[in-house]
């Protein structure tokens, strides 16, 4: 009994061979000389006249024969593709991850779709923003975001000061030096918020995705291993078309 994966393997070769044979037929049909023939005989006007040998050209290509060649080439391809497509409607498998059936009885065509889409999801997960590991984060239920612990920093202000170098006397004024001093006038309390994800969450998503991708591939291989019934479509199509 033929299996679906065997039909899939044969299909590409059948298409290539059929395209080549069709191209050959079309090329031949475009050469009028091969489709033409003639027969010419010569008869002198009287008995003393010169005799000439007859001339003839045979028809080398017949359009009906070309149609039969086309039908023969396409019939095999039609049957292979029909067998595959009918089998695709019936070939199914469960997607199983860690013994749990995630999706049951999935058609092989949908498994191919799923496999492609999961590859795109993998790219998305690879670009997910991750919380800064240098900070300590906790989840803020009220704001539905991640937050850091409060960090306090002092706010300072430059205050002008004066320093008397020499006191005033009856002969000289006082000598005073001015300068500024940073004085703490308040405290900033900073809390950072983020909508990114913890690294452990991203790693968990990546791990689950990889296991799901493996399960989908396994299911596809299992579905492609299903036995198929050979379909005979080509004879019916060309039996009607070229009758």
PDB file of C-alpha atoms in Angstrom:
ATOM      1  CA  UNK A   1       0.000   0.000   0.000  1.00  0.00           C
ATOM      2  CA  UNK A   2       1.311   3.443  -0.960  1.00  0.00           C
ATOM      3  CA  UNK A   3       1.789   6.032   1.764  1.00  0.00           C
ATOM      4  CA  UNK A   4       1.121   9.768   1.541  1.00  0.00           C
ATOM      5  CA  UNK A   5       4.766  10.753   2.051  1.00  0.00           C
ATOM      6  CA  UNK A   6       5.709   8.537  -0.895  1.00  0.00           C
ATOM      7  CA  UNK A   7       3.149  10.273  -3.122  1.00  0.00           C
ATOM      8  CA  UNK A   8       4.457  13.675  -2.024  1.00  0.00           C
ATOM      9  CA  UNK A   9       7.981  12.589  -2.946  1.00  0.00           C
ATOM     10  CA  UNK A  10       6.816  11.398  -6.381  1.00  0.00           C
ATOM     11  CA  UNK A  11       4.733  14.507  -7.145  1.00  0.00           C
ATOM     12  CA  UNK A  12       7.624  16.898  -7.804  1.00  0.00           C
ATOM     13  CA  UNK A  13       9.279  14.521 -10.252  1.00  0.00           C
ATOM     14  CA  UNK A  14       5.967  13.886 -12.018  1.00  0.00           C
ATOM     15  CA  UNK A  15       5.395  17.622 -12.450  1.00  0.00           C
ATOM     16  CA  UNK A  16       8.894  18.187 -13.823  1.00  0.00           C
ATOM     17  CA  UNK A  17       8.621  15.292 -16.259  1.00  0.00           C
ATOM     18  CA  UNK A  18       5.153  16.345 -17.438  1.00  0.00           C
ATOM     19  CA  UNK A  19       6.222  19.937 -18.032  1.00  0.00           C
ATOM     20  CA  UNK A  20       9.138  18.728 -20.109  1.00  0.00           C
ATOM     21  CA  UNK A  21       6.965  16.404 -22.203  1.00  0.00           C
ATOM     22  CA  UNK A  22       4.331  19.103 -22.781  1.00  0.00           C
ATOM     23  CA  UNK A  23       7.024  21.556 -23.857  1.00  0.00           C
ATOM     24  CA  UNK A  24       8.325  18.979 -26.367  1.00  0.00           C
ATOM     25  CA  UNK A  25       4.839  18.444 -27.830  1.00  0.00           C
ATOM     26  CA  UNK A  26       4.181  22.182 -28.127  1.00  0.00           C
ATOM     27  CA  UNK A  27       7.535  22.715 -29.789  1.00  0.00           C
ATOM     28  CA  UNK A  28       6.805  20.026 -32.382  1.00  0.00           C
ATOM     29  CA  UNK A  29       3.321  21.395 -33.111  1.00  0.00           C
ATOM     30  CA  UNK A  30       4.825  24.807 -33.845  1.00  0.00           C
ATOM     31  CA  UNK A  31       6.757  23.377 -36.818  1.00  0.00           C
ATOM     32  CA  UNK A  32       4.298  23.253 -39.748  1.00  0.00           C
ATOM     33  CA  UNK A  33       6.778  21.339 -41.891  1.00  0.00           C
ATOM     34  CA  UNK A  34       6.508  18.298 -39.632  1.00  0.00           C
ATOM     35  CA  UNK A  35       2.722  18.288 -39.971  1.00  0.00           C
ATOM     36  CA  UNK A  36       2.755  18.572 -43.784  1.00  0.00           C
ATOM     37  CA  UNK A  37       3.185  15.951 -46.489  1.00  0.00           C
ATOM     38  CA  UNK A  38       2.791  15.757 -50.272  1.00  0.00           C
ATOM     39  CA  UNK A  39       2.852  13.402 -53.220  1.00  0.00           C
ATOM     40  CA  UNK A  40       3.738  14.620 -56.713  1.00  0.00           C
ATOM     41  CA  UNK A  41       4.017  12.625 -59.942  1.00  0.00           C
ATOM     42  CA  UNK A  42       5.030  13.801 -63.359  1.00  0.00           C
ATOM     43  CA  UNK A  43       3.456  12.837 -66.722  1.00  0.00           C
ATOM     44  CA  UNK A  44       5.080  14.012 -70.007  1.00  0.00           C
ATOM     45  CA  UNK A  45       2.941  15.630 -72.681  1.00  0.00           C
ATOM     46  CA  UNK A  46       3.724  12.935 -75.227  1.00  0.00           C
ATOM     47  CA  UNK A  47       5.612   9.684 -75.444  1.00  0.00           C
ATOM     48  CA  UNK A  48       8.820  11.390 -76.517  1.00  0.00           C
ATOM     49  CA  UNK A  49       8.736  13.704 -73.483  1.00  0.00           C
ATOM     50  CA  UNK A  50      11.109  13.496 -70.544  1.00  0.00           C
ATOM     51  CA  UNK A  51      10.081  11.286 -67.636  1.00  0.00           C
ATOM     52  CA  UNK A  52      10.672  12.426 -64.060  1.00  0.00           C
ATOM     53  CA  UNK A  53      10.554  10.391 -60.841  1.00  0.00           C
ATOM     54  CA  UNK A  54       7.695  10.997 -58.417  1.00  0.00           C
ATOM     55  CA  UNK A  55       8.264  13.169 -55.341  1.00  0.00           C
ATOM     56  CA  UNK A  56       6.778  12.645 -51.900  1.00  0.00           C
ATOM     57  CA  UNK A  57       7.105  13.942 -48.316  1.00  0.00           C
ATOM     58  CA  UNK A  58       5.637  12.013 -45.432  1.00  0.00           C
ATOM     59  CA  UNK A  59       3.702  13.604 -42.547  1.00  0.00           C
ATOM     60  CA  UNK A  60       5.963  13.240 -39.527  1.00  0.00           C
ATOM     61  CA  UNK A  61       3.689  14.584 -36.804  1.00  0.00           C
ATOM     62  CA  UNK A  62      -0.054  14.066 -36.369  1.00  0.00           C
ATOM     63  CA  UNK A  63      -2.016  16.386 -34.100  1.00  0.00           C
ATOM     64  CA  UNK A  64      -4.162  13.499 -32.825  1.00  0.00           C
ATOM     65  CA  UNK A  65      -1.022  11.597 -31.860  1.00  0.00           C
ATOM     66  CA  UNK A  66       0.214  14.722 -30.075  1.00  0.00           C
ATOM     67  CA  UNK A  67      -3.060  14.875 -28.128  1.00  0.00           C
ATOM     68  CA  UNK A  68      -2.635  11.260 -27.090  1.00  0.00           C
ATOM     69  CA  UNK A  69       0.913  12.022 -25.930  1.00  0.00           C
ATOM     70  CA  UNK A  70      -0.383  14.993 -23.925  1.00  0.00           C
ATOM     71  CA  UNK A  71      -3.104  12.865 -22.360  1.00  0.00           C
ATOM     72  CA  UNK A  72      -0.601  10.161 -21.452  1.00  0.00           C
ATOM     73  CA  UNK A  73       1.811  12.681 -19.890  1.00  0.00           C
ATOM     74  CA  UNK A  74      -0.882  14.485 -17.917  1.00  0.00           C
ATOM     75  CA  UNK A  75      -2.793  11.391 -16.811  1.00  0.00           C
ATOM     76  CA  UNK A  76       0.006  10.240 -14.508  1.00  0.00           C
ATOM     77  CA  UNK A  77       0.342  13.733 -13.000  1.00  0.00           C
ATOM     78  CA  UNK A  78      -3.425  14.065 -12.551  1.00  0.00           C
ATOM     79  CA  UNK A  79      -3.523  10.716 -10.762  1.00  0.00           C
ATOM     80  CA  UNK A  80      -0.593  11.531  -8.466  1.00  0.00           C
ATOM     81  CA  UNK A  81      -1.999  14.922  -7.440  1.00  0.00           C
ATOM     82  CA  UNK A  82      -5.493  13.485  -6.998  1.00  0.00           C
ATOM     83  CA  UNK A  83      -4.145  10.716  -4.794  1.00  0.00           C
ATOM     84  CA  UNK A  84      -2.277  13.276  -2.694  1.00  0.00           C
ATOM     85  CA  UNK A  85      -5.183  15.729  -2.385  1.00  0.00           C
ATOM     86  CA  UNK A  86      -7.739  13.029  -1.547  1.00  0.00           C
ATOM     87  CA  UNK A  87      -5.331  11.629   1.027  1.00  0.00           C
ATOM     88  CA  UNK A  88      -4.764  15.106   2.480  1.00  0.00           C
ATOM     89  CA  UNK A  89      -8.473  15.274   3.193  1.00  0.00           C
ATOM     90  CA  UNK A  90      -8.263  12.060   5.203  1.00  0.00           C
ATOM     91  CA  UNK A  91      -4.753  12.113   6.716  1.00  0.00           C
ATOM     92  CA  UNK A  92      -4.952  13.347  10.301  1.00  0.00           C
ATOM     93  CA  UNK A  93      -2.920  13.134  13.499  1.00  0.00           C
ATOM     94  CA  UNK A  94      -3.059  14.408  17.082  1.00  0.00           C
ATOM     95  CA  UNK A  95      -0.695  17.150  18.269  1.00  0.00           C
ATOM     96  CA  UNK A  96       0.586  15.715  21.581  1.00  0.00           C
ATOM     97  CA  UNK A  97       2.862  17.561  24.029  1.00  0.00           C
ATOM     98  CA  UNK A  98       4.096  15.730  27.121  1.00  0.00           C
ATOM     99  CA  UNK A  99       1.337  13.142  26.776  1.00  0.00           C
ATOM    100  CA  UNK A 100      -1.391  15.787  26.505  1.00  0.00           C
ATOM    101  CA  UNK A 101      -3.422  16.083  23.294  1.00  0.00           C
ATOM    102  CA  UNK A 102      -3.330  19.794  22.473  1.00  0.00           C
ATOM    103  CA  UNK A 103      -5.271  19.507  19.195  1.00  0.00           C
ATOM    104  CA  UNK A 104      -6.955  16.293  18.093  1.00  0.00           C
ATOM    105  CA  UNK A 105      -7.426  14.852  14.603  1.00  0.00           C
ATOM    106  CA  UNK A 106      -5.627  17.655  12.766  1.00  0.00           C
ATOM    107  CA  UNK A 107      -5.598  17.454   8.931  1.00  0.00           C
ATOM    108  CA  UNK A 108      -2.138  17.323   7.416  1.00  0.00           C
ATOM    109  CA  UNK A 109      -2.725  20.529   5.436  1.00  0.00           C
ATOM    110  CA  UNK A 110      -3.521  22.381   8.663  1.00  0.00           C
ATOM    111  CA  UNK A 111      -0.437  20.922  10.316  1.00  0.00           C
ATOM    112  CA  UNK A 112       1.645  22.487   7.547  1.00  0.00           C
ATOM    113  CA  UNK A 113      -0.075  25.825   8.163  1.00  0.00           C
ATOM    114  CA  UNK A 114       0.424  25.494  11.917  1.00  0.00           C
ATOM    115  CA  UNK A 115       4.102  24.690  11.503  1.00  0.00           C
ATOM    116  CA  UNK A 116       4.656  27.844   9.435  1.00  0.00           C
ATOM    117  CA  UNK A 117       2.740  30.089  11.837  1.00  0.00           C
ATOM    118  CA  UNK A 118       4.584  28.770  14.884  1.00  0.00           C
ATOM    119  CA  UNK A 119       7.861  29.706  13.206  1.00  0.00           C
ATOM    120  CA  UNK A 120       6.599  33.298  13.057  1.00  0.00           C
ATOM    121  CA  UNK A 121       5.527  33.139  16.704  1.00  0.00           C
ATOM    122  CA  UNK A 122       9.070  31.999  17.546  1.00  0.00           C
ATOM    123  CA  UNK A 123      10.424  35.173  15.946  1.00  0.00           C
ATOM    124  CA  UNK A 124       8.018  37.231  18.052  1.00  0.00           C
ATOM    125  CA  UNK A 125       9.078  35.519  21.282  1.00  0.00           C
ATOM    126  CA  UNK A 126      12.710  36.096  20.353  1.00  0.00           C
ATOM    127  CA  UNK A 127      12.020  39.859  20.280  1.00  0.00           C
ATOM    128  CA  UNK A 128      10.110  40.096  23.573  1.00  0.00           C
ATOM    129  CA  UNK A 129      11.427  42.796  25.935  1.00  0.00           C
ATOM    130  CA  UNK A 130      12.975  41.445  29.141  1.00  0.00           C
ATOM    131  CA  UNK A 131      13.095  43.185  32.521  1.00  0.00           C
ATOM    132  CA  UNK A 132      16.467  44.711  33.442  1.00  0.00           C
ATOM    133  CA  UNK A 133      18.263  42.042  35.470  1.00  0.00           C
ATOM    134  CA  UNK A 134      20.138  44.693  37.456  1.00  0.00           C
ATOM    135  CA  UNK A 135      16.895  45.793  39.135  1.00  0.00           C
ATOM    136  CA  UNK A 136      14.714  44.012  41.689  1.00  0.00           C
ATOM    137  CA  UNK A 137      11.172  43.720  40.310  1.00  0.00           C
ATOM    138  CA  UNK A 138       7.816  42.863  41.856  1.00  0.00           C
ATOM    139  CA  UNK A 139       4.379  42.752  40.285  1.00  0.00           C
ATOM    140  CA  UNK A 140       2.047  45.660  40.993  1.00  0.00           C
ATOM    141  CA  UNK A 141      -1.457  44.183  40.895  1.00  0.00           C
ATOM    142  CA  UNK A 142      -3.103  47.603  41.047  1.00  0.00           C
ATOM    143  CA  UNK A 143      -1.366  48.973  37.949  1.00  0.00           C
ATOM    144  CA  UNK A 144      -0.908  45.613  36.216  1.00  0.00           C
ATOM    145  CA  UNK A 145       2.787  46.262  35.572  1.00  0.00           C
ATOM    146  CA  UNK A 146       6.136  45.366  37.091  1.00  0.00           C
ATOM    147  CA  UNK A 147       7.779  47.805  39.525  1.00  0.00           C
ATOM    148  CA  UNK A 148      11.050  48.219  41.348  1.00  0.00           C
ATOM    149  CA  UNK A 149      11.523  48.789  45.064  1.00  0.00           C
ATOM    150  CA  UNK A 150      11.519  52.485  46.031  1.00  0.00           C
ATOM    151  CA  UNK A 151      14.922  54.130  45.916  1.00  0.00           C
ATOM    152  CA  UNK A 152      15.480  57.375  47.791  1.00  0.00           C
ATOM    153  CA  UNK A 153      17.929  60.041  46.666  1.00  0.00           C
ATOM    154  CA  UNK A 154      18.589  63.395  48.308  1.00  0.00           C
ATOM    155  CA  UNK A 155      17.784  66.661  46.598  1.00  0.00           C
ATOM    156  CA  UNK A 156      20.325  69.364  47.330  1.00  0.00           C
ATOM    157  CA  UNK A 157      20.349  73.084  46.791  1.00  0.00           C
ATOM    158  CA  UNK A 158      23.287  75.474  46.631  1.00  0.00           C
ATOM    159  CA  UNK A 159      23.049  77.956  49.505  1.00  0.00           C
ATOM    160  CA  UNK A 160      25.325  81.039  49.510  1.00  0.00           C
ATOM    161  CA  UNK A 161      27.562  81.350  52.563  1.00  0.00           C
ATOM    162  CA  UNK A 162      30.048  83.954  53.780  1.00  0.00           C
ATOM    163  CA  UNK A 163      33.257  83.424  55.679  1.00  0.00           C
ATOM    164  CA  UNK A 164      34.928  86.320  57.496  1.00  0.00           C
ATOM    165  CA  UNK A 165      38.626  86.231  56.914  1.00  0.00           C
ATOM    166  CA  UNK A 166      39.493  89.379  58.887  1.00  0.00           C
ATOM    167  CA  UNK A 167      37.285  91.292  61.238  1.00  0.00           C
ATOM    168  CA  UNK A 168      36.793  94.992  60.597  1.00  0.00           C
ATOM    169  CA  UNK A 169      39.022  97.449  62.414  1.00  0.00           C
ATOM    170  CA  UNK A 170      38.950 101.223  62.725  1.00  0.00           C
ATOM    171  CA  UNK A 171      41.425 101.312  59.870  1.00  0.00           C
ATOM    172  CA  UNK A 172      40.280  98.433  57.564  1.00  0.00           C
ATOM    173  CA  UNK A 173      36.897  97.002  56.591  1.00  0.00           C
ATOM    174  CA  UNK A 174      36.219  93.339  57.221  1.00  0.00           C
ATOM    175  CA  UNK A 175      37.439  90.893  54.593  1.00  0.00           C
ATOM    176  CA  UNK A 176      34.712  88.386  53.704  1.00  0.00           C
ATOM    177  CA  UNK A 177      34.890  85.372  51.332  1.00  0.00           C
ATOM    178  CA  UNK A 178      31.636  84.139  49.773  1.00  0.00           C
ATOM    179  CA  UNK A 179      30.986  80.568  48.677  1.00  0.00           C
ATOM    180  CA  UNK A 180      28.092  78.129  48.108  1.00  0.00           C
ATOM    181  CA  UNK A 181      27.251  75.041  50.083  1.00  0.00           C
ATOM    182  CA  UNK A 182      25.180  72.031  48.904  1.00  0.00           C
ATOM    183  CA  UNK A 183      22.452  71.605  51.450  1.00  0.00           C
ATOM    184  CA  UNK A 184      19.946  68.733  51.471  1.00  0.00           C
ATOM    185  CA  UNK A 185      16.509  70.267  51.073  1.00  0.00           C
ATOM    186  CA  UNK A 186      14.417  67.177  50.326  1.00  0.00           C
ATOM    187  CA  UNK A 187      14.302  63.543  49.232  1.00  0.00           C
ATOM    188  CA  UNK A 188      13.337  62.005  45.867  1.00  0.00           C
ATOM    189  CA  UNK A 189      11.636  58.605  46.020  1.00  0.00           C
ATOM    190  CA  UNK A 190      11.957  56.797  42.654  1.00  0.00           C
ATOM    191  CA  UNK A 191       9.958  53.756  41.544  1.00  0.00           C
ATOM    192  CA  UNK A 192      10.497  52.388  37.990  1.00  0.00           C
ATOM    193  CA  UNK A 193       7.690  50.634  36.125  1.00  0.00           C
ATOM    194  CA  UNK A 194       7.889  48.281  33.145  1.00  0.00           C
ATOM    195  CA  UNK A 195       5.617  46.344  30.844  1.00  0.00           C
ATOM    196  CA  UNK A 196       8.447  43.970  29.882  1.00  0.00           C
ATOM    197  CA  UNK A 197       8.595  40.328  30.952  1.00  0.00           C
ATOM    198  CA  UNK A 198      10.811  38.503  33.428  1.00  0.00           C
ATOM    199  CA  UNK A 199      13.512  36.414  31.787  1.00  0.00           C
ATOM    200  CA  UNK A 200      12.071  33.254  33.331  1.00  0.00           C
ATOM    201  CA  UNK A 201       8.706  33.942  31.618  1.00  0.00           C
ATOM    202  CA  UNK A 202      10.348  34.429  28.219  1.00  0.00           C
ATOM    203  CA  UNK A 203      12.390  31.246  28.694  1.00  0.00           C
ATOM    204  CA  UNK A 204       9.233  29.373  29.665  1.00  0.00           C
ATOM    205  CA  UNK A 205       7.421  30.593  26.536  1.00  0.00           C
ATOM    206  CA  UNK A 206      10.366  29.645  24.349  1.00  0.00           C
ATOM    207  CA  UNK A 207      10.520  26.169  25.882  1.00  0.00           C
ATOM    208  CA  UNK A 208       6.778  25.575  25.468  1.00  0.00           C
ATOM    209  CA  UNK A 209       6.892  26.774  21.878  1.00  0.00           C
ATOM    210  CA  UNK A 210       9.811  24.495  20.997  1.00  0.00           C
ATOM    211  CA  UNK A 211       7.972  21.498  22.443  1.00  0.00           C
ATOM    212  CA  UNK A 212       4.824  22.439  20.543  1.00  0.00           C
ATOM    213  CA  UNK A 213       6.770  22.854  17.294  1.00  0.00           C
ATOM    214  CA  UNK A 214       8.313  19.426  17.770  1.00  0.00           C
ATOM    215  CA  UNK A 215       4.865  17.937  18.419  1.00  0.00           C
ATOM    216  CA  UNK A 216       3.451  19.524  15.240  1.00  0.00           C
ATOM    217  CA  UNK A 217       6.332  18.186  13.150  1.00  0.00           C
ATOM    218  CA  UNK A 218       5.869  14.732  14.648  1.00  0.00           C
ATOM    219  CA  UNK A 219       2.137  14.866  13.928  1.00  0.00           C
ATOM    220  CA  UNK A 220       2.810  15.936  10.326  1.00  0.00           C
ATOM    221  CA  UNK A 221       5.162  13.017   9.807  1.00  0.00           C
ATOM    222  CA  UNK A 222       2.619  10.674  11.343  1.00  0.00           C
ATOM    223  CA  UNK A 223      -0.171  12.008   9.128  1.00  0.00           C
ATOM    224  CA  UNK A 224       2.048  11.811   6.044  1.00  0.00           C
ATOM    225  CA  UNK A 225       2.657   8.167   6.837  1.00  0.00           C
ATOM    226  CA  UNK A 226      -1.021   7.346   6.362  1.00  0.00           C
ATOM    227  CA  UNK A 227      -1.886   4.785   3.702  1.00  0.00           C
ATOM    228  CA  UNK A 228      -3.524   6.197   0.583  1.00  0.00           C
ATOM    229  CA  UNK A 229      -5.880   4.898  -2.088  1.00  0.00           C
ATOM    230  CA  UNK A 230      -4.601   5.403  -5.624  1.00  0.00           C
ATOM    231  CA  UNK A 231      -6.957   7.685  -7.538  1.00  0.00           C
ATOM    232  CA  UNK A 232      -7.575   7.334 -11.274  1.00  0.00           C
ATOM    233  CA  UNK A 233      -8.710  10.733 -12.491  1.00  0.00           C
ATOM    234  CA  UNK A 234      -6.654  11.285 -15.630  1.00  0.00           C
ATOM    235  CA  UNK A 235      -8.366   8.621 -17.747  1.00  0.00           C
ATOM    236  CA  UNK A 236     -11.796  10.063 -16.960  1.00  0.00           C
ATOM    237  CA  UNK A 237     -10.725  13.643 -17.725  1.00  0.00           C
ATOM    238  CA  UNK A 238      -8.962  12.950 -21.007  1.00  0.00           C
ATOM    239  CA  UNK A 239     -11.391  10.225 -22.001  1.00  0.00           C
ATOM    240  CA  UNK A 240     -14.020  12.949 -22.085  1.00  0.00           C
ATOM    241  CA  UNK A 241     -11.822  15.804 -23.349  1.00  0.00           C
ATOM    242  CA  UNK A 242     -10.128  14.110 -26.304  1.00  0.00           C
ATOM    243  CA  UNK A 243     -12.865  11.601 -27.180  1.00  0.00           C
TER     244      UNK A 243
END
